[in-house]
């Protein structure tokens, strides 16, 4: 992934494709900007005119409700016009290539594409082919990256625990091997200098050489949760059961499901997170999901402010400073 | 260059004029515009018997030149710790120049609610207006060249800097 593709000559965000290649200052700027956007919900008119006249296309080649909805709402709260492309009924099915689809949409004077695709690198591919004034946001590509999910998670952690990530112990639990969310979270937490970063999973769901990403590996959940400040549970894809990576959902829950009893291994004020949607009784017990330590619904709320920040920062200015006064 | 004592005197005069112009009661509130306007408002606010806490606006999301300059990396959350509806708002800024900042601030205020009135108070009013916006209360008038800039530095001490074009 080329960092240069994401950053313009002026050092500002140009596209938002992955956490890799960004620096701590830029991540902090995104979080600070999101903090300001969080206040927009306090207004009686929950909109700002920042992207008025801009057109944003949600180009989703993979099913998504939560992410697409929050991107759509974020764009609308920035006063942009939003177009949701239904890929199942689109030209992609008729054999039109991705670039053809892109060129046709660009001919409609689109300013930004929000892209989700099952293939890793799709958002990067699109970003390298769009016109200079068009920005691309990665809303999840294969197993590679889900950077806005990672940023909303960082925003949630900062809101819950304060800005000093260095004193935090964070445990990411679940399918690390196949999770684009986990990859992006690991890169973001390392950039923000997290104190102790752990991944907890069965051996079949841990990628080789994961320690090189700056994490400590645990296969025992109780050990991995010990004195944790933040627990991030990952969604378990059902195809992992069919792929012989796990014996059964029941067995996974027995060993890795987050229950109230297991939560006592972590700090009393632990924050429990999950990117959603939850498999209740697989990744966690409902008593934990709906309990006082859970901020899962707050994550959804913060996702809008965080995506507003990324979209507005990536929208490309056409010239330089002028006096406002 | 104005000395700090001069600025304190200017703000004192602004407070006197506001007391004459505005009925200050439980419906009155003051809002400063980041950054310089907040500094001025922080000195002006204690001189008036306003009961509501001081509000702060960051108009970064409402600027009309976003497509030219992009996002201000130092944007701060606006804080209006009161309902704007039916309030008499005293809007405070450091320098009134083109009028675009005040237009943005009023747009933002109206997204919070419908104020009963807005009274604009500025430390410095200079020439160069691009919009039909005028201050009700002014600390000081300045006639400057098109390329000249006046800037408030602060917060401690508050000083006005005028940079003359060569």
XYZ file of C-alpha atoms in Angstrom:
491
model
C 0.000 0.000 0.000
C 1.504 3.295 -1.050
C 1.310 5.939 1.633
C 1.755 8.612 -1.024
C -1.564 7.686 -2.576
C -3.325 8.621 0.670
C -1.458 11.840 1.360
C -1.441 14.845 -0.961
C 1.538 17.056 -1.728
C 0.310 19.458 0.964
C 0.595 16.676 3.579
C -3.164 16.433 3.969
C -5.373 13.387 3.630
C -6.213 12.734 -0.024
C -7.790 9.271 0.203
C -8.438 7.093 3.258
C -7.477 3.556 2.287
C -5.673 2.009 5.253
C -4.105 2.929 8.581
C -0.743 1.740 7.258
C 1.223 4.607 5.813
C -0.407 7.238 8.025
C 1.269 8.882 11.010
C 0.234 9.493 14.593
C -0.359 13.202 13.992
C -2.867 12.519 11.242
C -4.712 9.933 13.334
C -4.926 12.424 16.190
C -6.197 15.080 13.789
C -8.956 12.706 12.630
C -9.929 12.014 16.252
C -9.912 15.723 17.149
C -12.037 16.592 14.113
C -14.455 13.773 14.951
C -14.760 15.235 18.445
C -15.988 18.483 16.910
C -18.435 16.670 14.655
C -19.846 14.772 17.640
C -21.246 18.137 18.786
C -23.321 18.494 15.616
C -25.872 16.097 17.102
C -26.543 18.707 19.811
C -27.810 21.152 17.201
C -31.506 21.285 16.352
C -30.398 21.118 12.702
C -28.039 18.137 12.770
C -26.112 19.184 9.671
C -23.165 21.351 8.717
C -22.795 22.826 5.212
C -19.217 21.637 4.719
C -19.812 19.387 1.694
C -22.828 21.199 0.247
C -22.899 20.670 -3.513
C -20.629 17.600 -3.360
C -21.795 14.195 -4.534
C -20.712 11.049 -2.721
C -21.309 7.533 -4.030
C -21.523 4.552 -1.699
C -20.132 1.837 -3.960
C -20.776 -1.351 -2.005
C -19.956 -4.640 -3.716
C -20.467 -6.506 -0.433
C -23.502 -6.622 1.827
C -23.494 -4.111 4.649
C -26.186 -2.352 6.602
C -24.429 -0.672 9.503
C -21.371 0.650 7.679
C -23.301 1.840 4.619
C -25.948 3.497 6.777
C -23.408 5.359 8.903
C -21.500 6.503 5.810
C -24.753 7.690 4.257
C -25.790 9.523 7.403
C -22.306 11.033 7.794
C -22.412 12.347 4.222
C -25.905 13.759 4.699
C -24.872 15.452 7.944
C -22.117 17.119 5.920
C -24.853 18.293 3.475
C -23.529 16.192 0.584
C -25.756 14.490 -1.979
C -25.500 10.719 -1.563
C -25.998 8.012 -4.133
C -26.187 4.359 -3.026
C -25.305 2.009 -5.865
C -27.102 -1.318 -5.654
C -24.383 -3.560 -7.049
C -26.644 -6.600 -7.308
C -28.700 -4.749 -9.894
C -25.773 -2.881 -11.408
C -23.716 -3.146 -14.558
C -21.128 -5.168 -12.643
C -23.483 -8.106 -12.966
C -23.846 -7.398 -16.680
C -20.109 -7.778 -17.168
C -19.063 -4.133 -17.017
C -15.581 -3.890 -15.573
C -14.832 -2.010 -12.379
C -13.036 0.723 -14.332
C -15.983 1.072 -16.718
C -18.293 1.480 -13.726
C -15.898 4.042 -12.286
C -15.627 6.067 -15.505
C -19.389 6.129 -15.946
C -19.905 7.354 -12.402
C -17.143 9.952 -12.776
C -18.947 11.222 -15.858
C -21.786 12.114 -13.464
C -19.367 14.500 -11.636
C -18.882 12.457 -8.484
C -16.575 13.922 -5.821
C -16.031 10.925 -3.566
C -16.377 7.156 -3.648
C -16.926 5.115 -0.494
C -15.925 1.604 -1.512
C -16.563 -1.779 0.050
C -15.465 -4.920 -1.780
C -14.716 -8.561 -1.041
C -11.328 -8.279 -2.761
C -8.357 -6.824 -0.888
C -6.892 -3.767 -2.573
C -10.029 -2.678 -4.453
C -10.220 0.760 -2.816
C -6.526 1.267 -3.534
C -7.058 0.258 -7.176
C -9.919 2.721 -7.554
C -7.959 5.504 -5.831
C -5.098 5.040 -8.278
C -7.462 5.478 -11.252
C -9.796 8.306 -10.231
C -9.526 11.894 -11.459
C -7.399 14.243 -9.332
C -10.350 15.948 -7.618
C -12.013 12.663 -6.558
C -11.377 11.094 -3.144
C -11.790 7.447 -2.191
C -12.645 6.087 1.250
C -12.141 2.406 2.006
C -15.186 0.981 3.783
C -13.633 -2.488 3.969
C -11.719 -4.549 1.398
C -11.431 -8.293 1.758
C -9.179 -9.260 4.650
C -6.986 -6.246 4.170
C -8.312 -3.151 5.878
C -11.284 -1.409 7.467
C -9.731 1.898 8.492
C -12.854 3.866 9.423
C -13.947 1.073 11.777
C -10.524 1.226 13.417
C -10.745 5.017 13.754
C -14.206 4.922 15.324
C -12.868 2.307 17.746
C -9.914 4.584 18.608
C -12.376 7.448 19.096
C -14.469 5.263 21.419
C -11.412 4.245 23.450
C -10.265 7.877 23.727
C -13.723 8.956 24.873
C -13.894 6.169 27.458
C -10.297 6.132 28.702
C -8.792 9.508 27.845
C -6.116 10.490 25.319
C -3.154 8.614 26.869
C -3.130 5.263 25.076
C 0.277 4.502 26.596
C -1.205 3.437 29.924
C -3.776 1.089 28.365
C -3.878 -2.680 27.994
C -6.038 -3.634 25.024
C -7.059 -7.218 24.194
C -8.470 -8.077 20.756
C -10.317 -11.399 20.932
C -11.473 -13.625 18.081
C -10.662 -14.355 14.460
C -7.472 -12.318 14.067
C -6.410 -14.243 10.951
C -9.321 -13.241 8.733
C -10.283 -9.894 10.281
C -9.637 -6.670 8.383
C -10.980 -4.855 11.426
C -8.313 -6.412 13.667
C -5.517 -5.558 11.219
C -6.567 -1.918 11.099
C -7.054 -1.764 14.879
C -3.585 -3.190 15.505
C -1.953 -0.613 13.215
C -3.945 2.252 14.743
C -3.269 1.218 18.346
C 0.452 0.875 17.639
C 0.536 4.304 15.977
C -1.146 5.758 19.069
C 1.519 4.075 21.263
C -0.793 1.730 23.172
C 0.896 0.334 26.282
C 0.120 -3.387 25.946
C -1.582 -4.831 22.877
C -2.769 -8.437 23.021
C -4.516 -10.760 20.603
C -6.466 -13.694 21.997
C -7.629 -16.557 19.763
C -7.337 -20.276 19.061
C -4.215 -21.231 17.083
C -6.262 -21.772 13.913
C -7.407 -18.128 13.944
C -4.041 -16.474 14.576
C -1.962 -15.544 11.511
C 1.671 -16.621 11.300
C 4.266 -14.115 12.559
C 1.549 -11.900 14.065
C 4.033 -10.890 16.792
C 5.858 -8.837 14.152
C 2.873 -6.449 14.230
C 3.754 -5.572 17.823
C 1.222 -7.706 19.668
C 1.412 -10.348 22.396
C -0.372 -13.604 21.574
C -2.612 -15.459 24.034
C -4.526 -18.657 23.435
C -6.099 -18.689 26.903
C -8.905 -16.134 27.262
C -8.580 -15.631 31.018
C -4.856 -14.928 30.676
C -5.394 -12.612 27.732
C -8.014 -10.585 29.582
C -6.010 -10.191 32.790
C -6.030 -6.512 33.872
C -7.249 -5.373 30.455
C -8.587 -1.817 30.171
C -10.281 -2.479 26.842
C -11.606 -5.701 25.295
C -12.459 -5.726 21.601
C -14.446 -8.805 20.591
C -14.417 -9.684 16.899
C -17.270 -11.114 14.889
C -16.856 -14.810 14.087
C -17.693 -15.628 10.473
C -19.848 -18.764 10.286
C -17.795 -20.132 7.370
C -14.923 -20.704 9.832
C -17.019 -23.545 11.284
C -17.387 -25.080 7.851
C -13.688 -24.558 7.093
C -12.647 -26.915 9.902
C -10.949 -24.090 11.759
C -13.264 -24.503 14.716
C -15.140 -27.568 15.943
C -18.425 -25.713 16.603
C -19.916 -22.410 17.733
C -20.712 -23.986 21.067
C -17.104 -25.062 21.551
C -15.866 -21.578 20.568
C -18.212 -19.957 23.080
C -17.114 -22.396 25.783
C -13.467 -21.407 25.324
C -13.562 -17.831 23.964
C -17.021 -16.424 24.631
C -17.055 -13.348 26.855
C -19.177 -13.933 29.935
C -19.670 -11.887 33.103
C -17.526 -14.372 34.990
C -14.626 -14.050 32.533
C -14.951 -10.300 32.529
C -13.793 -10.308 36.168
C -10.257 -11.095 34.921
C -10.099 -7.604 33.409
C -10.015 -4.313 35.300
C -13.281 -3.365 37.058
C -13.777 -0.394 34.733
C -13.010 -2.381 31.581
C -14.596 -1.191 28.336
C -16.133 -3.898 26.133
C -16.339 -3.251 22.392
C -17.534 -5.121 19.301
C -17.704 -3.893 15.688
C -21.101 -5.570 15.283
C -23.300 -7.287 14.457
C -22.884 -9.531 17.516
C -23.372 -13.271 17.443
C -24.947 -13.538 20.886
C -23.982 -16.729 22.605
C -20.986 -17.167 20.290
C -18.680 -14.179 20.845
C -20.305 -12.912 23.993
C -23.122 -13.399 26.421
C -26.098 -11.030 26.203
C -25.478 -10.008 29.820
C -22.113 -8.621 28.716
C -23.312 -7.214 25.377
C -26.107 -5.290 27.085
C -24.244 -4.753 30.371
C -22.758 -1.663 31.989
C -19.226 -2.172 30.587
C -20.426 -2.434 26.966
C -20.072 0.571 24.628
C -21.202 -1.282 21.501
C -24.038 1.136 20.720
C -21.785 4.132 21.446
C -19.429 2.755 18.776
C -22.264 3.003 16.255
C -22.974 6.607 17.289
C -19.291 7.582 17.158
C -18.992 5.951 13.739
C -20.964 8.799 12.217
C -18.753 11.567 13.667
C -15.574 9.678 12.764
C -16.707 9.120 9.175
C -17.726 12.782 8.915
C -14.175 13.674 9.946
C -12.513 11.364 7.422
C -14.796 12.431 4.556
C -14.362 16.144 5.160
C -10.593 15.870 5.608
C -10.194 13.826 2.419
C -12.336 16.121 0.269
C -9.785 17.774 -1.965
C -9.337 21.566 -1.815
C -8.766 23.087 -5.247
C -6.499 25.997 -4.341
C -4.852 27.719 -1.406
C -5.542 30.139 1.422
C -7.721 33.181 1.192
C -8.840 35.682 3.777
C -12.087 34.939 5.563
C -12.432 37.807 8.064
C 0.467 47.867 17.911
C -1.975 48.375 20.826
C -0.821 47.799 24.383
C -2.728 45.422 26.667
C -3.972 48.315 28.785
C -5.454 49.909 25.661
C -7.298 46.712 24.814
C -8.674 46.454 28.340
C -9.942 50.022 27.983
C -11.494 49.223 24.608
C -13.269 46.188 26.087
C -14.445 48.314 29.018
C -15.947 50.817 26.559
C -17.607 47.957 24.666
C -19.202 46.773 27.926
C -20.543 50.289 28.634
C -22.030 50.512 25.152
C -23.569 47.033 25.391
C -25.265 47.950 28.681
C -26.834 50.936 26.913
C -27.880 48.970 23.815
C -28.949 45.591 25.168
C -31.391 44.730 27.945
C -29.356 42.166 29.881
C -31.702 39.710 31.582
C -32.208 35.949 31.934
C -32.743 35.653 28.156
C -29.360 37.193 27.298
C -26.335 35.076 26.389
C -22.841 35.801 25.050
C -21.009 33.797 22.409
C -17.384 34.280 21.368
C -16.017 33.171 17.990
C -12.806 31.138 18.100
C -10.088 32.108 18.591
C -9.735 35.843 19.105
C -13.439 36.418 19.670
C -13.392 33.986 22.596
C -10.438 35.876 24.124
C -12.331 39.171 23.855
C -15.536 37.574 25.160
C -13.675 36.136 28.170
C -12.732 39.702 29.192
C -16.070 41.240 28.240
C -18.295 38.634 29.907
C -17.368 39.398 33.562
C -18.130 43.098 32.994
C -21.777 42.341 32.192
C -24.362 40.708 34.439
C -25.071 37.780 32.118
C -26.396 34.715 33.902
C -25.909 32.107 31.205
C -22.409 30.630 30.844
C -20.224 31.927 28.022
C -20.672 30.115 24.717
C -17.977 29.414 22.117
C -18.327 28.915 18.369
C -15.809 27.362 15.999
C -17.098 28.263 12.546
C -14.695 25.955 10.668
C -17.542 23.743 9.434
C -19.479 26.768 8.178
C -16.768 28.625 6.255
C -17.655 29.436 2.650
C -14.108 28.784 1.435
C -13.820 25.105 2.431
C -13.456 23.988 -1.194
C -10.459 26.305 -1.555
C -8.594 25.724 1.692
C -9.919 22.425 3.051
C -10.367 21.505 6.675
C -8.824 23.593 9.431
C -6.681 21.077 11.340
C -7.184 22.975 14.612
C -10.976 22.831 14.693
C -12.495 22.769 18.187
C -15.982 21.760 19.248
C -18.493 24.576 19.525
C -19.963 24.843 23.013
C -23.308 26.516 23.573
C -24.290 25.567 27.142
C -27.794 27.044 26.787
C -30.743 26.840 24.409
C -30.411 29.353 21.563
C -34.188 29.533 21.048
C -35.611 32.989 21.931
C -32.270 34.185 23.375
C -30.804 37.631 22.868
C -27.302 36.666 21.748
C -24.318 39.004 22.039
C -21.949 37.678 19.371
C -18.323 38.672 19.984
C -15.391 38.631 17.563
C -11.955 40.212 17.479
C -11.856 41.730 13.972
C -14.720 42.461 11.568
C -13.223 42.569 8.075
C -15.049 40.923 5.135
C -18.081 39.834 7.177
C -17.757 36.203 6.079
C -16.868 34.890 9.549
C -19.940 36.572 11.039
C -22.160 35.153 8.291
C -20.790 31.671 9.076
C -21.300 32.214 12.812
C -24.918 33.284 12.294
C -25.549 30.249 10.084
C -24.212 28.025 12.827
C -26.230 29.771 15.549
C -29.424 29.221 13.545
C -28.608 25.505 13.284
C -28.755 25.409 17.100
C -32.056 27.279 17.293
C -33.889 30.533 16.555
C -32.488 33.409 18.596
C -34.711 36.396 19.419
C -31.892 38.725 18.330
C -28.167 38.836 17.629
C -26.072 41.860 18.580
C -22.597 41.925 17.063
C -19.770 43.311 19.200
C -16.225 43.455 17.796
C -12.937 44.705 19.195
C -11.819 46.086 15.823
C -13.899 47.085 12.843
C -11.843 47.633 9.703
C -12.689 48.454 6.105
C -12.988 45.767 3.408
C -16.525 44.487 3.914
C -17.697 41.986 1.284
C -21.111 41.315 2.847
C -23.779 43.670 4.290
C -22.839 42.957 7.920
C -22.093 45.671 10.488
C -21.265 45.641 14.194
C -23.589 47.249 16.738
C -20.743 47.762 19.207
C -17.146 48.432 18.199
C -14.025 48.912 20.292
C -11.988 50.601 17.592
C -12.297 51.546 13.905
C -9.296 51.082 11.603
C -8.741 52.224 8.030
C -6.250 49.823 6.475
C -4.938 49.108 3.018
C -6.274 46.151 1.073
C -3.127 44.118 1.741
C -2.841 45.124 5.412
C -3.849 42.738 8.183
C -4.798 43.297 11.814
C -4.507 40.354 14.170
C -5.256 39.851 17.858
C -2.644 37.797 19.692
C -3.240 36.321 23.112
C -4.748 35.188 25.338
C -2.282 36.677 27.873
C -1.581 39.453 27.112
C -4.035 40.518 24.429
C -2.292 42.597 21.780
C -3.253 43.902 18.361
C -0.731 43.524 15.565
C -1.074 45.448 12.334
C 1.030 44.143 9.486
C 1.433 46.815 6.845
C 1.861 45.832 3.246
C 5.261 46.900 1.855
